[in-house]
């Protein structure tokens, strides 16, 4: 099947799922094995569509749909509406992007505080998670430090070791963070309803607000989302955090804990992209231990 016939096949599948006439259809890129499309129906509605061809890819789309619905239930940060998730195809309401401004950044900070406050009954989630193309174990727990060490840090450290990117000394350093997690995790907090992969690329600025897309949603620690925004430089981050703190002040010492919360996404990047992220992950681990 050539590229054009493959695109047409996805468009036909969407038409069959929705029972609507597809008027316009075009590719808008791809990511982690999924094709991305913009679809306009005859009635004028527009969708963003992801399409995959494997069973694992379909599981990733299901996790994304579950996460978006769950975050949307908070009624705080806006998220795309899930129109359908079936047969390896995910359809979301189309969000027209605009540039961020100070007002939107402050609104996003307040919205994010509201979403976190919507909470979760436990850490983890009742569905299999994914971050990019990597699986996330979301088994539920009542204690965040042990949950983070066992579900987010150690599995990706071991995967990096098995891939040959981490040596024995690297593994020992990461394991030292896990052993001392109770000392470095800060004050205990209840499970927050978090995005889980809240880097700047997963925030779409539109209609004067920040919209969240592509979540690895679960009950987690609210500092995780803020640390992720800082990891690759979200625009107007100081205004986002300032507005957040007006609604829901962070615990003392939160800045020193940023490397701990960035350790998991950096380990994920080591597993996905190799040695180019090794030093960043190890530096975060050293900083986390030093903050004890």
mmCIF file of C-alpha atoms in Angstrom:
data_model
loop_
_atom_site.group_PDB
_atom_site.id
_atom_site.type_symbol
_atom_site.label_atom_id
_atom_site.label_comp_id
_atom_site.label_asym_id
_atom_site.label_seq_id
_atom_site.Cartn_x
_atom_site.Cartn_y
_atom_site.Cartn_z
ATOM 1 C CA UNK A 1 0.000 0.000 0.000
ATOM 2 C CA UNK A 2 1.533 3.327 -1.077
ATOM 3 C CA UNK A 3 1.382 6.514 1.006
ATOM 4 C CA UNK A 4 -1.651 7.962 -0.790
ATOM 5 C CA UNK A 5 -3.681 4.782 -0.541
ATOM 6 C CA UNK A 6 -2.734 4.484 3.124
ATOM 7 C CA UNK A 7 -4.002 8.009 3.814
ATOM 8 C CA UNK A 8 -7.193 7.292 1.894
ATOM 9 C CA UNK A 9 -7.699 4.100 3.901
ATOM 10 C CA UNK A 10 -7.544 6.027 7.190
ATOM 11 C CA UNK A 11 -9.974 8.641 5.853
ATOM 12 C CA UNK A 12 -12.369 5.888 4.816
ATOM 13 C CA UNK A 13 -12.106 4.299 8.269
ATOM 14 C CA UNK A 14 -12.943 7.610 9.946
ATOM 15 C CA UNK A 15 -15.932 8.089 7.630
ATOM 16 C CA UNK A 16 -17.173 4.608 8.538
ATOM 17 C CA UNK A 17 -16.687 5.146 12.296
ATOM 18 C CA UNK A 18 -18.480 8.509 12.325
ATOM 19 C CA UNK A 19 -21.017 7.883 9.525
ATOM 20 C CA UNK A 20 -20.108 11.352 8.287
ATOM 21 C CA UNK A 21 -18.865 12.550 4.918
ATOM 22 C CA UNK A 22 -15.199 13.507 4.985
ATOM 23 C CA UNK A 23 -14.873 16.651 2.883
ATOM 24 C CA UNK A 24 -11.154 17.469 3.394
ATOM 25 C CA UNK A 25 -8.297 15.323 4.666
ATOM 26 C CA UNK A 26 -4.605 16.027 4.896
ATOM 27 C CA UNK A 27 -1.550 14.752 6.710
ATOM 28 C CA UNK A 28 -0.064 17.049 9.367
ATOM 29 C CA UNK A 29 2.890 14.863 10.338
ATOM 30 C CA UNK A 30 3.601 11.857 12.518
ATOM 31 C CA UNK A 31 5.077 10.972 15.899
ATOM 32 C CA UNK A 32 6.142 7.722 17.612
ATOM 33 C CA UNK A 33 4.654 5.556 14.880
ATOM 34 C CA UNK A 34 1.304 7.359 14.611
ATOM 35 C CA UNK A 35 0.128 9.252 11.547
ATOM 36 C CA UNK A 36 -1.420 12.669 12.243
ATOM 37 C CA UNK A 37 -4.209 14.150 10.110
ATOM 38 C CA UNK A 38 -6.546 17.121 9.930
ATOM 39 C CA UNK A 39 -10.052 16.138 8.923
ATOM 40 C CA UNK A 40 -12.975 18.363 7.955
ATOM 41 C CA UNK A 41 -16.433 16.899 7.590
ATOM 42 C CA UNK A 42 -19.173 18.110 5.261
ATOM 43 C CA UNK A 43 -20.955 19.737 8.224
ATOM 44 C CA UNK A 44 -17.875 21.913 8.884
ATOM 45 C CA UNK A 45 -16.577 20.185 11.997
ATOM 46 C CA UNK A 46 -12.824 19.591 12.134
ATOM 47 C CA UNK A 47 -10.907 16.842 13.896
ATOM 48 C CA UNK A 48 -7.325 15.972 14.683
ATOM 49 C CA UNK A 49 -6.896 12.271 13.919
ATOM 50 C CA UNK A 50 -4.181 9.845 14.967
ATOM 51 C CA UNK A 51 -3.861 6.506 13.220
ATOM 52 C CA UNK A 52 -1.715 3.478 14.117
ATOM 53 C CA UNK A 53 -1.275 0.053 12.577
ATOM 54 C CA UNK A 54 -0.234 -2.129 15.525
ATOM 55 C CA UNK A 55 -1.990 -3.529 18.572
ATOM 56 C CA UNK A 56 0.509 -1.745 20.843
ATOM 57 C CA UNK A 57 -0.172 1.515 19.032
ATOM 58 C CA UNK A 58 -3.905 1.020 19.545
ATOM 59 C CA UNK A 59 -3.263 0.523 23.278
ATOM 60 C CA UNK A 60 -1.336 3.817 23.312
ATOM 61 C CA UNK A 61 -4.301 5.605 21.725
ATOM 62 C CA UNK A 62 -6.664 4.072 24.279
ATOM 63 C CA UNK A 63 -4.456 5.328 27.115
ATOM 64 C CA UNK A 64 -4.407 8.800 25.545
ATOM 65 C CA UNK A 65 -8.197 8.843 25.223
ATOM 66 C CA UNK A 66 -8.637 7.654 28.826
ATOM 67 C CA UNK A 67 -6.262 10.333 30.054
ATOM 68 C CA UNK A 68 -7.902 13.171 28.124
ATOM 69 C CA UNK A 69 -11.369 12.217 29.343
ATOM 70 C CA UNK A 70 -10.154 11.977 32.935
ATOM 71 C CA UNK A 71 -8.345 15.318 32.830
ATOM 72 C CA UNK A 72 -11.361 16.898 31.166
ATOM 73 C CA UNK A 73 -13.612 15.749 34.004
ATOM 74 C CA UNK A 74 -11.777 18.196 36.283
ATOM 75 C CA UNK A 75 -13.330 21.109 34.375
ATOM 76 C CA UNK A 76 -10.124 23.133 34.753
ATOM 77 C CA UNK A 77 -7.461 23.005 32.020
ATOM 78 C CA UNK A 78 -9.213 22.636 28.655
ATOM 79 C CA UNK A 79 -8.426 19.494 26.655
ATOM 80 C CA UNK A 80 -9.584 18.333 23.217
ATOM 81 C CA UNK A 81 -12.825 16.401 23.229
ATOM 82 C CA UNK A 82 -12.420 12.704 22.437
ATOM 83 C CA UNK A 83 -14.805 12.062 19.557
ATOM 84 C CA UNK A 84 -13.915 8.391 19.064
ATOM 85 C CA UNK A 85 -11.192 5.871 19.737
ATOM 86 C CA UNK A 86 -11.698 2.705 17.717
ATOM 87 C CA UNK A 87 -9.912 0.413 15.245
ATOM 88 C CA UNK A 88 -6.529 2.052 15.819
ATOM 89 C CA UNK A 89 -7.859 5.547 15.143
ATOM 90 C CA UNK A 90 -8.290 8.388 17.643
ATOM 91 C CA UNK A 91 -10.368 11.444 16.760
ATOM 92 C CA UNK A 92 -10.084 14.656 18.788
ATOM 93 C CA UNK A 93 -11.701 18.053 18.382
ATOM 94 C CA UNK A 94 -9.390 20.348 16.433
ATOM 95 C CA UNK A 95 -7.670 23.090 18.464
ATOM 96 C CA UNK A 96 -6.487 26.092 16.462
ATOM 97 C CA UNK A 97 -3.167 27.231 17.941
ATOM 98 C CA UNK A 98 -2.236 30.801 18.739
ATOM 99 C CA UNK A 99 0.788 32.412 20.333
ATOM 100 C CA UNK A 100 1.080 32.441 24.141
ATOM 101 C CA UNK A 101 0.817 35.729 25.994
ATOM 102 C CA UNK A 102 1.116 36.751 29.636
ATOM 103 C CA UNK A 103 -2.618 36.614 30.252
ATOM 104 C CA UNK A 104 -2.897 33.114 28.792
ATOM 105 C CA UNK A 105 0.098 31.960 30.849
ATOM 106 C CA UNK A 106 -1.482 33.203 34.069
ATOM 107 C CA UNK A 107 -4.806 31.607 33.145
ATOM 108 C CA UNK A 108 -3.001 28.340 32.467
ATOM 109 C CA UNK A 109 -1.318 28.451 35.886
ATOM 110 C CA UNK A 110 -4.664 28.894 37.613
ATOM 111 C CA UNK A 111 -6.277 26.200 35.469
ATOM 112 C CA UNK A 112 -3.439 23.786 36.238
ATOM 113 C CA UNK A 113 -3.872 24.345 39.972
ATOM 114 C CA UNK A 114 -7.578 23.589 39.576
ATOM 115 C CA UNK A 115 -6.906 20.387 37.642
ATOM 116 C CA UNK A 116 -4.456 19.155 40.260
ATOM 117 C CA UNK A 117 -6.941 19.962 43.020
ATOM 118 C CA UNK A 118 -9.534 17.742 41.327
ATOM 119 C CA UNK A 119 -7.318 14.988 42.720
ATOM 120 C CA UNK A 120 -7.282 11.209 42.360
ATOM 121 C CA UNK A 121 -8.240 8.532 44.851
ATOM 122 C CA UNK A 122 -4.758 6.949 44.704
ATOM 123 C CA UNK A 123 -1.405 7.317 42.965
ATOM 124 C CA UNK A 124 -1.386 5.635 39.546
ATOM 125 C CA UNK A 125 -4.339 5.005 37.243
ATOM 126 C CA UNK A 126 -6.819 2.216 36.434
ATOM 127 C CA UNK A 127 -5.453 1.827 32.891
ATOM 128 C CA UNK A 128 -2.170 0.824 31.266
ATOM 129 C CA UNK A 129 -0.163 3.946 30.633
ATOM 130 C CA UNK A 130 2.264 5.048 27.928
ATOM 131 C CA UNK A 131 4.703 7.908 27.541
ATOM 132 C CA UNK A 132 5.650 8.359 23.887
ATOM 133 C CA UNK A 133 5.985 4.714 22.772
ATOM 134 C CA UNK A 134 7.137 3.359 26.149
ATOM 135 C CA UNK A 135 4.761 1.591 28.537
ATOM 136 C CA UNK A 136 4.096 3.046 31.977
ATOM 137 C CA UNK A 137 3.087 0.805 34.853
ATOM 138 C CA UNK A 138 0.198 2.551 36.590
ATOM 139 C CA UNK A 139 -0.438 0.047 39.388
ATOM 140 C CA UNK A 140 -2.146 1.918 42.216
ATOM 141 C CA UNK A 141 -0.504 2.842 45.528
ATOM 142 C CA UNK A 142 -1.074 5.087 48.547
ATOM 143 C CA UNK A 143 2.494 6.431 48.941
ATOM 144 C CA UNK A 144 4.034 8.635 46.246
ATOM 145 C CA UNK A 145 7.774 8.252 47.049
ATOM 146 C CA UNK A 146 7.819 4.455 46.752
ATOM 147 C CA UNK A 147 5.407 4.561 43.810
ATOM 148 C CA UNK A 148 7.627 7.017 41.912
ATOM 149 C CA UNK A 149 10.788 5.032 42.596
ATOM 150 C CA UNK A 150 9.283 1.668 41.662
ATOM 151 C CA UNK A 151 7.004 2.698 38.767
ATOM 152 C CA UNK A 152 8.829 5.621 37.193
ATOM 153 C CA UNK A 153 12.540 5.653 38.053
ATOM 154 C CA UNK A 154 13.876 2.106 38.365
ATOM 155 C CA UNK A 155 12.156 0.522 35.310
ATOM 156 C CA UNK A 156 13.696 3.056 32.906
ATOM 157 C CA UNK A 157 17.077 2.917 34.619
ATOM 158 C CA UNK A 158 17.070 -0.851 34.026
ATOM 159 C CA UNK A 159 15.937 -0.422 30.437
ATOM 160 C CA UNK A 160 18.768 2.051 29.803
ATOM 161 C CA UNK A 161 21.184 -0.477 31.319
ATOM 162 C CA UNK A 162 19.824 -3.297 29.160
ATOM 163 C CA UNK A 163 20.182 -1.102 26.066
ATOM 164 C CA UNK A 164 23.837 -0.508 26.938
ATOM 165 C CA UNK A 165 23.429 3.232 27.547
ATOM 166 C CA UNK A 166 23.967 3.070 31.303
ATOM 167 C CA UNK A 167 26.987 1.436 32.920
ATOM 168 C CA UNK A 168 27.188 -0.054 36.397
ATOM 169 C CA UNK A 169 28.137 3.250 38.050
ATOM 170 C CA UNK A 170 25.203 5.014 36.373
ATOM 171 C CA UNK A 171 22.802 2.374 37.663
ATOM 172 C CA UNK A 172 24.192 2.665 41.185
ATOM 173 C CA UNK A 173 23.624 6.436 41.128
ATOM 174 C CA UNK A 174 19.999 6.091 40.010
ATOM 175 C CA UNK A 175 19.401 3.316 42.541
ATOM 176 C CA UNK A 176 20.768 5.609 45.258
ATOM 177 C CA UNK A 177 17.986 8.077 44.449
ATOM 178 C CA UNK A 178 15.433 5.279 44.769
ATOM 179 C CA UNK A 179 16.873 4.173 48.116
ATOM 180 C CA UNK A 180 16.765 7.718 49.497
ATOM 181 C CA UNK A 181 13.457 8.679 47.937
ATOM 182 C CA UNK A 182 11.834 9.204 51.324
ATOM 183 C CA UNK A 183 14.500 11.772 52.230
ATOM 184 C CA UNK A 184 14.286 13.753 48.980
ATOM 185 C CA UNK A 185 10.555 13.608 48.173
ATOM 186 C CA UNK A 186 9.517 16.477 50.439
ATOM 187 C CA UNK A 187 6.339 16.725 52.506
ATOM 188 C CA UNK A 188 3.639 14.138 51.842
ATOM 189 C CA UNK A 189 0.876 15.321 49.500
ATOM 190 C CA UNK A 190 -2.399 13.722 48.406
ATOM 191 C CA UNK A 191 -2.613 12.329 44.864
ATOM 192 C CA UNK A 192 -3.123 15.113 42.323
ATOM 193 C CA UNK A 193 -4.805 14.718 38.946
ATOM 194 C CA UNK A 194 -1.756 15.309 36.736
ATOM 195 C CA UNK A 195 -0.989 15.311 33.025
ATOM 196 C CA UNK A 196 2.199 13.299 33.528
ATOM 197 C CA UNK A 197 4.043 14.437 30.370
ATOM 198 C CA UNK A 198 3.507 18.171 30.716
ATOM 199 C CA UNK A 199 6.385 19.496 28.624
ATOM 200 C CA UNK A 200 5.880 22.652 26.604
ATOM 201 C CA UNK A 201 5.167 20.710 23.394
ATOM 202 C CA UNK A 202 2.051 19.229 24.981
ATOM 203 C CA UNK A 203 0.555 22.661 25.689
ATOM 204 C CA UNK A 204 -1.376 24.296 22.847
ATOM 205 C CA UNK A 205 -2.076 27.997 23.315
ATOM 206 C CA UNK A 206 -5.514 28.832 21.964
ATOM 207 C CA UNK A 207 -8.362 31.207 22.793
ATOM 208 C CA UNK A 208 -6.359 32.848 25.577
ATOM 209 C CA UNK A 209 -5.713 29.611 27.450
ATOM 210 C CA UNK A 210 -3.290 26.716 27.558
ATOM 211 C CA UNK A 211 -4.808 23.436 26.344
ATOM 212 C CA UNK A 212 -3.267 20.102 27.284
ATOM 213 C CA UNK A 213 -2.762 17.296 24.768
ATOM 214 C CA UNK A 214 -1.099 13.879 24.620
ATOM 215 C CA UNK A 215 -1.169 13.043 28.338
ATOM 216 C CA UNK A 216 0.381 10.267 30.396
ATOM 217 C CA UNK A 217 -2.312 11.052 32.957
ATOM 218 C CA UNK A 218 -2.433 9.517 36.417
ATOM 219 C CA UNK A 219 -2.743 10.303 40.085
ATOM 220 C CA UNK A 220 0.662 11.734 40.887
ATOM 221 C CA UNK A 221 2.584 14.549 42.544
ATOM 222 C CA UNK A 222 1.608 18.019 41.385
ATOM 223 C CA UNK A 223 5.238 19.175 41.327
ATOM 224 C CA UNK A 224 5.827 16.698 38.478
ATOM 225 C CA UNK A 225 3.797 18.731 35.968
ATOM 226 C CA UNK A 226 5.520 21.974 36.936
ATOM 227 C CA UNK A 227 8.967 20.367 36.708
ATOM 228 C CA UNK A 228 8.097 19.059 33.249
ATOM 229 C CA UNK A 229 7.092 22.542 32.087
ATOM 230 C CA UNK A 230 10.524 23.755 33.179
ATOM 231 C CA UNK A 231 12.435 20.899 31.566
ATOM 232 C CA UNK A 232 12.308 22.204 27.993
ATOM 233 C CA UNK A 233 11.360 25.796 28.680
ATOM 234 C CA UNK A 234 7.640 26.582 28.610
ATOM 235 C CA UNK A 235 6.927 30.206 27.604
ATOM 236 C CA UNK A 236 6.253 32.675 30.441
ATOM 237 C CA UNK A 237 6.913 29.940 32.993
ATOM 238 C CA UNK A 238 7.399 32.449 35.806
ATOM 239 C CA UNK A 239 3.869 33.764 35.200
ATOM 240 C CA UNK A 240 2.463 30.229 35.031
ATOM 241 C CA UNK A 241 4.066 29.273 38.347
ATOM 242 C CA UNK A 242 3.180 32.580 39.992
ATOM 243 C CA UNK A 243 -0.496 32.222 39.100
ATOM 244 C CA UNK A 244 -0.429 28.584 40.197
ATOM 245 C CA UNK A 245 0.980 29.552 43.586
ATOM 246 C CA UNK A 246 -1.753 32.152 44.100
ATOM 247 C CA UNK A 247 -4.317 29.352 43.940
ATOM 248 C CA UNK A 248 -2.352 26.440 45.408
ATOM 249 C CA UNK A 249 0.975 27.321 47.075
ATOM 250 C CA UNK A 250 3.738 24.749 46.652
ATOM 251 C CA UNK A 251 5.456 23.205 49.663
ATOM 252 C CA UNK A 252 8.679 24.712 50.935
ATOM 253 C CA UNK A 253 11.736 23.467 49.052
ATOM 254 C CA UNK A 254 9.900 22.697 45.835
ATOM 255 C CA UNK A 255 12.588 24.274 43.646
ATOM 256 C CA UNK A 256 15.216 21.910 45.078
ATOM 257 C CA UNK A 257 12.982 18.959 44.161
ATOM 258 C CA UNK A 258 12.662 19.906 40.476
ATOM 259 C CA UNK A 259 15.540 17.570 39.440
ATOM 260 C CA UNK A 260 13.876 14.650 41.217
ATOM 261 C CA UNK A 261 10.668 15.171 39.237
ATOM 262 C CA UNK A 262 12.628 15.650 36.008
ATOM 263 C CA UNK A 263 14.536 12.409 36.515
ATOM 264 C CA UNK A 264 11.804 10.186 35.121
ATOM 265 C CA UNK A 265 11.267 12.110 31.849
ATOM 266 C CA UNK A 266 15.025 12.319 31.369
ATOM 267 C CA UNK A 267 15.326 8.557 31.843
ATOM 268 C CA UNK A 268 12.553 8.145 29.266
ATOM 269 C CA UNK A 269 14.568 10.281 26.855
ATOM 270 C CA UNK A 270 17.643 8.129 27.500
ATOM 271 C CA UNK A 271 15.596 5.053 26.596
ATOM 272 C CA UNK A 272 14.089 6.661 23.494
ATOM 273 C CA UNK A 273 17.026 8.660 22.142
ATOM 274 C CA UNK A 274 20.129 7.151 23.680
ATOM 275 C CA UNK A 275 23.338 8.564 25.117
ATOM 276 C CA UNK A 276 22.646 12.201 24.206
ATOM 277 C CA UNK A 277 20.449 12.442 27.322
ATOM 278 C CA UNK A 278 22.638 10.324 29.610
ATOM 279 C CA UNK A 279 24.501 13.198 31.272
ATOM 280 C CA UNK A 280 21.313 15.193 31.827
ATOM 281 C CA UNK A 281 19.679 12.241 33.574
ATOM 282 C CA UNK A 282 22.731 11.602 35.749
ATOM 283 C CA UNK A 283 22.981 15.304 36.639
ATOM 284 C CA UNK A 284 19.342 15.285 37.750
ATOM 285 C CA UNK A 285 20.023 12.208 39.886
ATOM 286 C CA UNK A 286 23.039 13.870 41.527
ATOM 287 C CA UNK A 287 21.030 17.020 42.243
ATOM 288 C CA UNK A 288 18.168 14.989 43.706
ATOM 289 C CA UNK A 289 20.497 13.193 46.112
ATOM 290 C CA UNK A 290 22.292 16.424 47.014
ATOM 291 C CA UNK A 291 18.975 18.003 48.034
ATOM 292 C CA UNK A 292 18.485 15.440 50.832
#
